[in-house]
mmCIF file of C-alpha atoms and ligand atoms in Angstrom:
data_model
loop_
_atom_site.group_PDB
_atom_site.id
_atom_site.type_symbol
_atom_site.label_atom_id
_atom_site.label_comp_id
_atom_site.label_asym_id
_atom_site.label_seq_id
_atom_site.Cartn_x
_atom_site.Cartn_y
_atom_site.Cartn_z
ATOM 1 C CA MET A 1195 3.683 -17.896 18.932
ATOM 2 C CA ASP A 1196 2.641 -20.064 21.337
ATOM 3 C CA LEU A 1197 2.651 -22.721 19.081
ATOM 4 C CA PRO A 1198 1.222 -25.532 20.879
ATOM 5 C CA LYS A 1199 -1.859 -24.817 21.287
ATOM 6 C CA LYS A 1200 -1.924 -23.425 17.881
ATOM 7 C CA VAL A 1201 -4.283 -25.214 15.000
ATOM 8 C CA VAL A 1202 -2.544 -24.661 11.830
ATOM 9 C CA TRP A 1203 -4.255 -25.271 8.058
ATOM 10 C CA ILE A 1204 -2.228 -25.343 5.340
ATOM 11 C CA THR A 1205 -3.102 -25.521 1.651
ATOM 12 C CA GLY A 1206 -0.505 -27.129 -1.076
ATOM 13 C CA ALA A 1207 0.735 -29.328 2.045
ATOM 14 C CA SER A 1208 1.202 -32.023 -0.235
ATOM 15 C CA SER A 1209 4.406 -30.656 -1.306
ATOM 16 C CA GLY A 1210 7.162 -28.696 -1.778
ATOM 17 C CA ILE A 1211 6.824 -25.571 0.711
ATOM 18 C CA GLY A 1212 3.548 -26.595 2.133
ATOM 19 C CA GLU A 1213 5.312 -29.584 3.153
ATOM 20 C CA ALA A 1214 8.112 -28.266 4.602
ATOM 21 C CA LEU A 1215 5.836 -25.774 6.269
ATOM 22 C CA ALA A 1216 3.752 -29.164 7.856
ATOM 23 C CA TYR A 1217 6.868 -30.934 9.048
ATOM 24 C CA GLU A 1218 8.149 -27.660 11.270
ATOM 25 C CA PHE A 1219 4.679 -26.945 12.691
ATOM 26 C CA ASN A 1220 4.602 -30.620 13.697
ATOM 27 C CA LYS A 1221 8.240 -30.560 15.125
ATOM 28 C CA LYS A 1222 7.111 -27.154 17.516
ATOM 29 C CA GLY A 1223 3.957 -29.096 18.526
ATOM 30 C CA ALA A 1224 1.382 -27.274 16.928
ATOM 31 C CA LYS A 1225 -1.809 -29.237 15.269
ATOM 32 C CA VAL A 1226 -1.845 -29.249 11.443
ATOM 33 C CA ILE A 1227 -4.656 -29.899 8.679
ATOM 34 C CA LEU A 1228 -3.075 -30.656 5.254
ATOM 35 C CA SER A 1229 -5.200 -30.173 2.210
ATOM 36 C CA ALA A 1230 -4.595 -30.576 -0.912
ATOM 37 C CA ARG A 1231 -5.725 -32.551 -4.155
ATOM 38 C CA ARG A 1232 -3.545 -35.608 -3.717
ATOM 39 C CA ILE A 1233 -3.887 -37.673 -1.257
ATOM 40 C CA GLU A 1234 -1.630 -40.046 -1.079
ATOM 41 C CA GLU A 1235 0.922 -37.541 -1.027
ATOM 42 C CA LEU A 1236 -1.117 -36.091 1.615
ATOM 43 C CA GLN A 1237 -1.170 -39.405 3.537
ATOM 44 C CA ARG A 1238 2.685 -39.992 3.028
ATOM 45 C CA VAL A 1239 3.173 -36.078 4.497
ATOM 46 C CA LYS A 1240 1.067 -37.121 7.817
ATOM 47 C CA ASP A 1241 3.296 -40.169 8.105
ATOM 48 C CA ASN A 1242 6.156 -38.068 8.188
ATOM 49 C CA CYS A 1243 4.802 -36.197 11.151
ATOM 50 C CA GLU A 1244 5.398 -37.209 15.125
ATOM 51 C CA ASN A 1245 2.766 -38.191 17.050
ATOM 52 C CA SER A 1246 0.634 -38.134 13.488
ATOM 53 C CA GLU A 1247 -2.657 -39.346 14.428
ATOM 54 C CA GLU A 1248 -2.920 -36.847 17.158
ATOM 55 C CA MET A 1249 -1.657 -34.025 15.741
ATOM 56 C CA VAL A 1250 -2.323 -34.158 12.310
ATOM 57 C CA LYS A 1251 -5.492 -34.348 9.547
ATOM 58 C CA ILE A 1252 -5.618 -34.774 5.846
ATOM 59 C CA ILE A 1253 -8.749 -32.654 3.937
ATOM 60 C CA PRO A 1254 -8.506 -32.926 0.161
ATOM 61 C CA LEU A 1255 -9.029 -29.415 -1.182
ATOM 62 C CA ASP A 1256 -9.213 -28.637 -4.747
ATOM 63 C CA LEU A 1257 -8.346 -24.172 -4.736
ATOM 64 C CA SER A 1258 -10.306 -24.334 -7.799
ATOM 65 C CA GLU A 1259 -13.526 -25.815 -6.667
ATOM 66 C CA SER A 1260 -14.692 -22.846 -4.737
ATOM 67 C CA GLU A 1261 -18.492 -24.591 -3.996
ATOM 68 C CA SER A 1262 -16.928 -27.297 -1.951
ATOM 69 C CA PHE A 1263 -15.208 -24.771 0.235
ATOM 70 C CA PRO A 1264 -17.668 -24.235 2.960
ATOM 71 C CA ASP A 1265 -18.374 -28.055 3.555
ATOM 72 C CA LYS A 1266 -14.409 -28.240 3.817
ATOM 73 C CA VAL A 1267 -14.393 -25.242 6.144
ATOM 74 C CA GLU A 1268 -16.670 -26.690 8.589
ATOM 75 C CA GLU A 1269 -14.625 -29.951 7.526
ATOM 76 C CA ALA A 1270 -11.375 -28.546 9.022
ATOM 77 C CA LYS A 1271 -13.218 -26.338 11.947
ATOM 78 C CA ALA A 1272 -13.840 -30.096 13.143
ATOM 79 C CA GLN A 1273 -11.076 -31.128 12.951
ATOM 80 C CA PHE A 1274 -9.650 -30.038 16.624
ATOM 81 C CA GLY A 1275 -12.544 -27.621 17.497
ATOM 82 C CA SER A 1276 -11.023 -24.402 15.809
ATOM 83 C CA ILE A 1277 -8.674 -23.377 13.858
ATOM 84 C CA ASP A 1278 -5.817 -20.751 14.683
ATOM 85 C CA MET A 1279 -4.158 -20.127 11.556
ATOM 86 C CA LEU A 1280 -4.478 -20.390 7.943
ATOM 87 C CA ILE A 1281 -1.583 -20.693 5.566
ATOM 88 C CA ASN A 1282 -3.177 -20.027 2.379
ATOM 89 C CA ASN A 1283 -0.056 -21.853 0.267
ATOM 90 C CA GLY A 1284 -1.420 -24.038 -3.052
ATOM 91 C CA GLY A 1285 -0.861 -22.198 -6.326
ATOM 92 C CA MET A 1286 1.056 -23.087 -9.335
ATOM 93 C CA SER A 1287 3.020 -21.137 -11.735
ATOM 94 C CA GLN A 1288 3.401 -20.628 -15.402
ATOM 95 C CA ARG A 1289 6.076 -20.667 -18.269
ATOM 96 C CA ALA A 1290 4.552 -19.154 -20.871
ATOM 97 C CA PHE A 1291 4.887 -16.024 -23.164
ATOM 98 C CA ALA A 1292 1.825 -13.374 -22.780
ATOM 99 C CA VAL A 1293 1.055 -13.393 -26.849
ATOM 100 C CA ASN A 1294 1.128 -17.401 -26.935
ATOM 101 C CA SER A 1295 -0.796 -17.822 -23.307
ATOM 102 C CA THR A 1296 -4.931 -18.989 -23.837
ATOM 103 C CA MET A 1297 -7.015 -17.468 -21.723
ATOM 104 C CA GLU A 1298 -8.000 -20.795 -20.410
ATOM 105 C CA SER A 1299 -4.391 -21.435 -19.025
ATOM 106 C CA ILE A 1300 -4.563 -17.494 -17.978
ATOM 107 C CA ARG A 1301 -7.893 -18.215 -16.171
ATOM 108 C CA ARG A 1302 -6.931 -21.063 -14.816
ATOM 109 C CA LEU A 1303 -3.202 -19.752 -12.748
ATOM 110 C CA MET A 1304 -6.239 -16.797 -11.581
ATOM 111 C CA GLU A 1305 -8.344 -19.348 -10.533
ATOM 112 C CA VAL A 1306 -6.583 -21.273 -8.479
ATOM 113 C CA ASN A 1307 -4.489 -19.028 -7.400
ATOM 114 C CA PHE A 1308 -6.233 -16.000 -6.890
ATOM 115 C CA PHE A 1309 -9.510 -16.812 -6.612
ATOM 116 C CA GLY A 1310 -9.086 -19.749 -4.720
ATOM 117 C CA THR A 1311 -6.849 -18.358 -2.549
ATOM 118 C CA VAL A 1312 -9.694 -15.493 -1.691
ATOM 119 C CA GLY A 1313 -12.199 -17.840 -1.855
ATOM 120 C CA LEU A 1314 -11.627 -20.362 1.214
ATOM 121 C CA THR A 1315 -10.073 -17.255 3.274
ATOM 122 C CA LYS A 1316 -13.819 -15.652 3.269
ATOM 123 C CA GLU A 1317 -14.989 -18.731 3.554
ATOM 124 C CA LEU A 1318 -13.292 -18.857 7.351
ATOM 125 C CA LEU A 1319 -13.503 -15.475 7.839
ATOM 126 C CA PRO A 1320 -16.899 -14.857 9.831
ATOM 127 C CA THR A 1321 -14.970 -18.183 12.101
ATOM 128 C CA PHE A 1322 -11.954 -15.556 12.663
ATOM 129 C CA ILE A 1323 -13.960 -12.117 12.884
ATOM 130 C CA GLU A 1324 -16.199 -14.221 15.619
ATOM 131 C CA GLN A 1325 -13.512 -15.902 18.196
ATOM 132 C CA LYS A 1326 -11.529 -12.471 17.710
ATOM 133 C CA SER A 1327 -8.594 -13.688 16.450
ATOM 134 C CA GLY A 1328 -6.888 -15.294 13.553
ATOM 135 C CA HIS A 1329 -3.608 -14.815 11.074
ATOM 136 C CA ILE A 1330 -4.090 -15.585 7.871
ATOM 137 C CA VAL A 1331 -0.706 -16.220 5.876
ATOM 138 C CA VAL A 1332 -0.538 -15.923 2.388
ATOM 139 C CA ILE A 1333 2.850 -17.806 0.116
ATOM 140 C CA SER A 1334 2.532 -14.848 -2.560
ATOM 141 C CA SER A 1335 5.902 -14.252 -4.437
ATOM 142 C CA VAL A 1336 8.623 -12.272 -5.766
ATOM 143 C CA MET A 1337 6.278 -12.329 -8.714
ATOM 144 C CA GLY A 1338 3.672 -9.987 -6.296
ATOM 145 C CA LYS A 1339 6.080 -7.763 -6.195
ATOM 146 C CA LEU A 1340 7.370 -7.480 -9.735
ATOM 147 C CA GLY A 1341 6.961 -8.657 -13.116
ATOM 148 C CA THR A 1342 9.197 -11.260 -15.374
ATOM 149 C CA ARG A 1343 9.406 -13.160 -19.096
ATOM 150 C CA TYR A 1344 7.532 -16.009 -18.633
ATOM 151 C CA ARG A 1345 5.053 -15.371 -15.893
ATOM 152 C CA SER A 1346 1.934 -12.311 -16.697
ATOM 153 C CA ALA A 1347 -0.576 -14.333 -15.484
ATOM 154 C CA TYR A 1348 1.242 -15.843 -12.283
ATOM 155 C CA ALA A 1349 2.946 -12.368 -11.668
ATOM 156 C CA ALA A 1350 -1.033 -10.859 -11.775
ATOM 157 C CA ALA A 1351 -1.976 -13.333 -9.635
ATOM 158 C CA LYS A 1352 0.020 -12.785 -6.948
ATOM 159 C CA HIS A 1353 -0.164 -8.959 -7.350
ATOM 160 C CA ALA A 1354 -4.023 -9.198 -6.859
ATOM 161 C CA LEU A 1355 -3.294 -11.391 -3.283
ATOM 162 C CA HIS A 1356 -1.688 -7.803 -2.563
ATOM 163 C CA GLY A 1357 -4.284 -5.531 -3.007
ATOM 164 C CA TRP A 1358 -6.818 -7.619 -1.964
ATOM 165 C CA PHE A 1359 -5.524 -8.771 1.117
ATOM 166 C CA ASP A 1360 -3.523 -5.513 1.982
ATOM 167 C CA CYS A 1361 -7.446 -4.175 2.216
ATOM 168 C CA LEU A 1362 -8.400 -7.407 4.245
ATOM 169 C CA ARG A 1363 -6.128 -6.305 6.636
ATOM 170 C CA GLN A 1364 -7.462 -2.900 7.395
ATOM 171 C CA GLU A 1365 -11.050 -4.532 7.556
ATOM 172 C CA VAL A 1366 -10.310 -6.875 10.018
ATOM 173 C CA TYR A 1367 -7.436 -5.130 11.848
ATOM 174 C CA GLU A 1368 -10.113 -4.176 15.052
ATOM 175 C CA TYR A 1369 -11.116 -8.469 15.917
ATOM 176 C CA ASP A 1370 -7.149 -9.215 16.007
ATOM 177 C CA ILE A 1371 -6.757 -10.587 13.154
ATOM 178 C CA ASP A 1372 -3.440 -10.797 11.304
ATOM 179 C CA VAL A 1373 -2.886 -11.123 7.638
ATOM 180 C CA THR A 1374 0.923 -11.772 6.718
ATOM 181 C CA LEU A 1375 1.751 -11.715 2.605
ATOM 182 C CA VAL A 1376 4.996 -13.880 2.337
ATOM 183 C CA CYS A 1377 6.689 -13.581 -0.884
ATOM 184 C CA PRO A 1378 9.158 -16.037 -1.353
ATOM 185 C CA GLY A 1379 11.923 -16.243 -3.885
ATOM 186 C CA PHE A 1380 13.683 -19.174 -6.262
ATOM 187 C CA ILE A 1381 13.191 -22.321 -3.799
ATOM 188 C CA GLN A 1382 13.561 -25.660 -4.474
ATOM 189 C CA THR A 1383 10.199 -27.116 -5.358
ATOM 190 C CA HIS A 1384 8.538 -29.081 -7.832
ATOM 191 C CA ILE A 1385 7.006 -25.407 -8.857
ATOM 192 C CA SER A 1386 8.475 -25.136 -12.332
ATOM 193 C CA GLU A 1387 7.352 -28.839 -13.236
ATOM 194 C CA ASN A 1388 4.077 -28.456 -12.217
ATOM 195 C CA ALA A 1389 3.574 -24.803 -14.097
ATOM 196 C CA LEU A 1390 1.317 -24.043 -16.947
ATOM 197 C CA THR A 1391 2.714 -23.516 -20.450
ATOM 198 C CA ALA A 1392 1.266 -21.411 -23.412
ATOM 199 C CA ASP A 1393 -1.684 -24.239 -24.044
ATOM 200 C CA GLY A 1394 -2.152 -25.315 -20.108
ATOM 201 C CA SER A 1395 -0.170 -28.200 -20.128
ATOM 202 C CA LYS A 1396 2.629 -28.654 -17.171
ATOM 203 C CA TYR A 1397 5.852 -27.535 -18.532
ATOM 204 C CA ASN A 1398 7.701 -30.483 -16.379
ATOM 205 C CA LYS A 1399 10.878 -29.796 -16.614
ATOM 206 C CA VAL A 1400 13.275 -28.183 -13.244
ATOM 207 C CA ASP A 1401 14.652 -24.796 -14.150
ATOM 208 C CA ASP A 1402 17.935 -24.180 -13.352
ATOM 209 C CA ALA A 1403 16.966 -20.911 -11.307
ATOM 210 C CA MET A 1404 14.528 -23.694 -8.571
ATOM 211 C CA GLU A 1405 17.339 -26.255 -8.587
ATOM 212 C CA LYS A 1406 20.034 -23.612 -7.409
ATOM 213 C CA GLY A 1407 16.960 -22.043 -4.654
ATOM 214 C CA MET A 1408 16.920 -22.190 -1.509
ATOM 215 C CA PRO A 1409 15.908 -25.469 -0.166
ATOM 216 C CA PRO A 1410 12.182 -25.522 1.301
ATOM 217 C CA LYS A 1411 13.178 -26.565 4.893
ATOM 218 C CA GLU A 1412 15.378 -23.370 5.601
ATOM 219 C CA PHE A 1413 12.533 -20.702 4.165
ATOM 220 C CA VAL A 1414 10.595 -22.238 6.780
ATOM 221 C CA ARG A 1415 12.764 -21.951 9.200
ATOM 222 C CA LYS A 1416 12.926 -18.539 8.269
ATOM 223 C CA LEU A 1417 9.951 -18.010 7.782
ATOM 224 C CA LEU A 1418 8.306 -18.978 11.494
ATOM 225 C CA PRO A 1419 9.809 -16.298 12.811
ATOM 226 C CA LYS A 1420 8.512 -13.424 11.544
ATOM 227 C CA LEU A 1421 4.970 -15.020 11.537
ATOM 228 C CA ALA A 1422 5.526 -15.014 15.400
ATOM 229 C CA LYS A 1423 6.140 -11.326 14.808
ATOM 230 C CA LYS A 1424 2.950 -11.272 12.941
ATOM 231 C CA LYS A 1425 4.956 -9.394 9.861
ATOM 232 C CA MET A 1426 2.751 -7.803 7.485
ATOM 233 C CA GLU A 1427 4.721 -8.714 4.544
ATOM 234 C CA VAL A 1428 8.082 -10.922 4.347
ATOM 235 C CA TYR A 1429 10.423 -11.565 1.532
ATOM 236 C CA ILE A 1430 13.116 -14.598 1.858
ATOM 237 C CA GLY A 1431 15.378 -16.178 -0.852
ATOM 238 C CA GLY A 1432 18.316 -15.295 -2.471
ATOM 239 C CA ARG A 1433 20.027 -12.321 -4.471
ATOM 240 C CA GLU A 1434 16.690 -12.827 -6.349
ATOM 241 C CA ILE A 1435 15.055 -10.695 -3.305
ATOM 242 C CA LEU A 1436 17.186 -7.425 -4.208
ATOM 243 C CA ALA A 1437 15.078 -6.617 -7.150
ATOM 244 C CA ILE A 1438 11.582 -5.763 -5.027
ATOM 245 C CA TYR A 1439 14.253 -3.117 -3.833
ATOM 246 C CA VAL A 1440 15.963 -2.045 -7.074
ATOM 247 C CA ARG A 1441 11.873 -1.656 -8.835
ATOM 248 C CA ARG A 1442 11.513 0.294 -5.723
ATOM 249 C CA LEU A 1443 14.501 2.461 -6.873
ATOM 250 C CA SER A 1444 14.257 2.653 -10.355
ATOM 251 C CA LEU A 1445 11.789 0.671 -12.691
ATOM 252 C CA ARG A 1446 13.848 1.815 -15.908
ATOM 253 C CA LEU A 1447 17.137 0.186 -14.366
ATOM 254 C CA LEU A 1448 15.127 -3.086 -12.920
ATOM 255 C CA ASN A 1449 13.583 -3.840 -16.301
ATOM 256 C CA LYS A 1450 17.199 -3.253 -18.311
ATOM 257 C CA ILE A 1451 18.465 -6.086 -15.594
ATOM 258 C CA LEU A 1452 15.596 -8.156 -15.902
ATOM 259 C CA ARG A 1453 15.405 -8.542 -19.903
ATOM 260 C CA ARG A 1454 19.131 -9.686 -19.240
ATOM 261 C CA VAL A 1455 18.710 -12.646 -16.871
ATOM 262 C CA ASN A 1456 17.540 -16.051 -16.774
ATOM 263 C CA VAL A 1457 14.792 -16.698 -14.530
ATOM 264 C CA THR A 1458 13.316 -19.784 -15.711
HETATM 265 N N1 NAP B 2248 8.643 -22.550 -5.341
HETATM 266 C C1 NAP B 2248 9.128 -21.057 -5.711
HETATM 267 O O1 NAP B 2248 10.823 -21.077 -6.043
HETATM 268 C C2 NAP B 2248 8.131 -20.640 -4.829
HETATM 269 C C3 NAP B 2248 8.375 -18.911 -5.319
HETATM 270 C C4 NAP B 2248 7.234 -17.945 -4.958
HETATM 271 C C5 NAP B 2248 6.552 -17.990 -4.598
HETATM 272 N N2 NAP B 2248 5.954 -19.849 -4.407
HETATM 273 C C6 NAP B 2248 4.554 -20.357 -3.853
HETATM 274 O O2 NAP B 2248 5.117 -21.498 -3.020
HETATM 275 C C7 NAP B 2248 3.936 -21.796 -2.691
HETATM 276 C C8 NAP B 2248 3.827 -23.436 -2.744
HETATM 277 O O3 NAP B 2248 4.414 -23.564 -4.744
HETATM 278 P P1 NAP B 2248 5.573 -24.967 -4.057
HETATM 279 O O4 NAP B 2248 6.972 -24.253 -4.555
HETATM 280 O O5 NAP B 2248 5.463 -25.493 -2.685
HETATM 281 O O6 NAP B 2248 5.515 -25.382 -5.561
HETATM 282 P P2 NAP B 2248 5.149 -27.145 -5.357
HETATM 283 O O7 NAP B 2248 6.012 -28.439 -5.147
HETATM 284 O O8 NAP B 2248 4.276 -27.808 -6.883
HETATM 285 O O9 NAP B 2248 3.270 -27.398 -4.698
HETATM 286 C C9 NAP B 2248 2.939 -26.456 -4.632
HETATM 287 C C10 NAP B 2248 1.757 -27.086 -4.044
HETATM 288 O O10 NAP B 2248 -0.074 -26.902 -4.435
HETATM 289 C C11 NAP B 2248 -0.663 -27.788 -4.946
HETATM 290 N N3 NAP B 2248 -1.802 -27.441 -5.576
HETATM 291 C C12 NAP B 2248 -1.520 -27.032 -7.355
HETATM 292 N N4 NAP B 2248 -2.740 -26.852 -8.053
HETATM 293 C C13 NAP B 2248 -4.345 -26.754 -6.616
HETATM 294 C C14 NAP B 2248 -5.143 -26.339 -6.685
HETATM 295 N N5 NAP B 2248 -5.716 -27.013 -8.174
HETATM 296 N N6 NAP B 2248 -5.813 -27.155 -5.211
HETATM 297 C C15 NAP B 2248 -4.878 -27.075 -4.344
HETATM 298 N N7 NAP B 2248 -3.958 -27.152 -4.328
HETATM 299 C C16 NAP B 2248 -3.192 -27.499 -5.267
HETATM 300 C C17 NAP B 2248 0.186 -28.732 -4.945
HETATM 301 O O11 NAP B 2248 -0.610 -30.249 -4.316
HETATM 302 P P3 NAP B 2248 -1.790 -30.864 -5.619
HETATM 303 O O12 NAP B 2248 -0.983 -31.313 -6.516
HETATM 304 O O13 NAP B 2248 -2.000 -32.667 -4.720
HETATM 305 O O14 NAP B 2248 -3.331 -30.401 -5.281
HETATM 306 C C18 NAP B 2248 0.782 -28.902 -3.921
HETATM 307 O O15 NAP B 2248 0.913 -29.508 -2.649
HETATM 308 C C19 NAP B 2248 2.815 -21.876 -4.346
HETATM 309 O O16 NAP B 2248 1.856 -20.539 -4.362
HETATM 310 C C20 NAP B 2248 3.989 -20.556 -5.250
HETATM 311 O O17 NAP B 2248 3.548 -19.842 -6.089
HETATM 312 C C21 NAP B 2248 6.831 -20.807 -4.568
#
């Protein structure tokens, strides 16, 4: 991957995986555009980058406000004159049983994680088609390949992303546009604190599984070579990744195991 010439737009860049992606791409000489809702956090990430005035730009963005996407895409294109890679990373998780979850909280998870990701991608897509190049990366989850307790709407949104982007990959093949779906396992970020509970309020707890997860820096270091190879689907994490393969073998066996293991 010819990184120094690349322009990479990262959503969810104010924290966790997105923040680590920003540092790694910046270190490798790429130009980066950082998006998320919290401007002061985006500024902090920018300030931690090398040569930040020239190489890093900020575009505040709320993934649940799709009406803003046309302007945001124009703004992003104007920053460095073009965009080579969109990393759809922004999102939030869930810690609630399906039976208790309000429809509002379920819709909110779909709005941000699915419609936000699809909407932004769709808005940038004509540009990639016209330039006959582009790489669309989606940070999905192991929950995009299977389901566990407490994650019904989150898993639904991530599964939906796989459906949508698997179809898109075939539609844009002739324009040299690549689509990579990334499935992280447990990564040490703020994802559990920001997760939605049954009534849509924040969970505000650091899960044990997250605490013991892979540091985001290590995750990103493992991810970049896979992106350079333009892999279609990538799994990175600890033992939890095995669940994807167990599911292929026996859904019954996976259910038996997952009913017992701690997923918080
Ligand atoms: N950590 C894990 O174990 C794990 C595992 C599998 C998948 N993932 C996926 O990895 C991605 C990044 O999560 P993370 O683990 O880095 O968690 P995080 O530390 O909570 O970061 C989430 C990021 O998404 C942004 N975001 C949330 N809601 C948004 C909205 N409405 N509009 C725009 N941006 C929004 C947040 O920024 P603002 O609050 O500033 O908007 C933040 O930058 C997510 O898609 C998540 O599903 C994480």
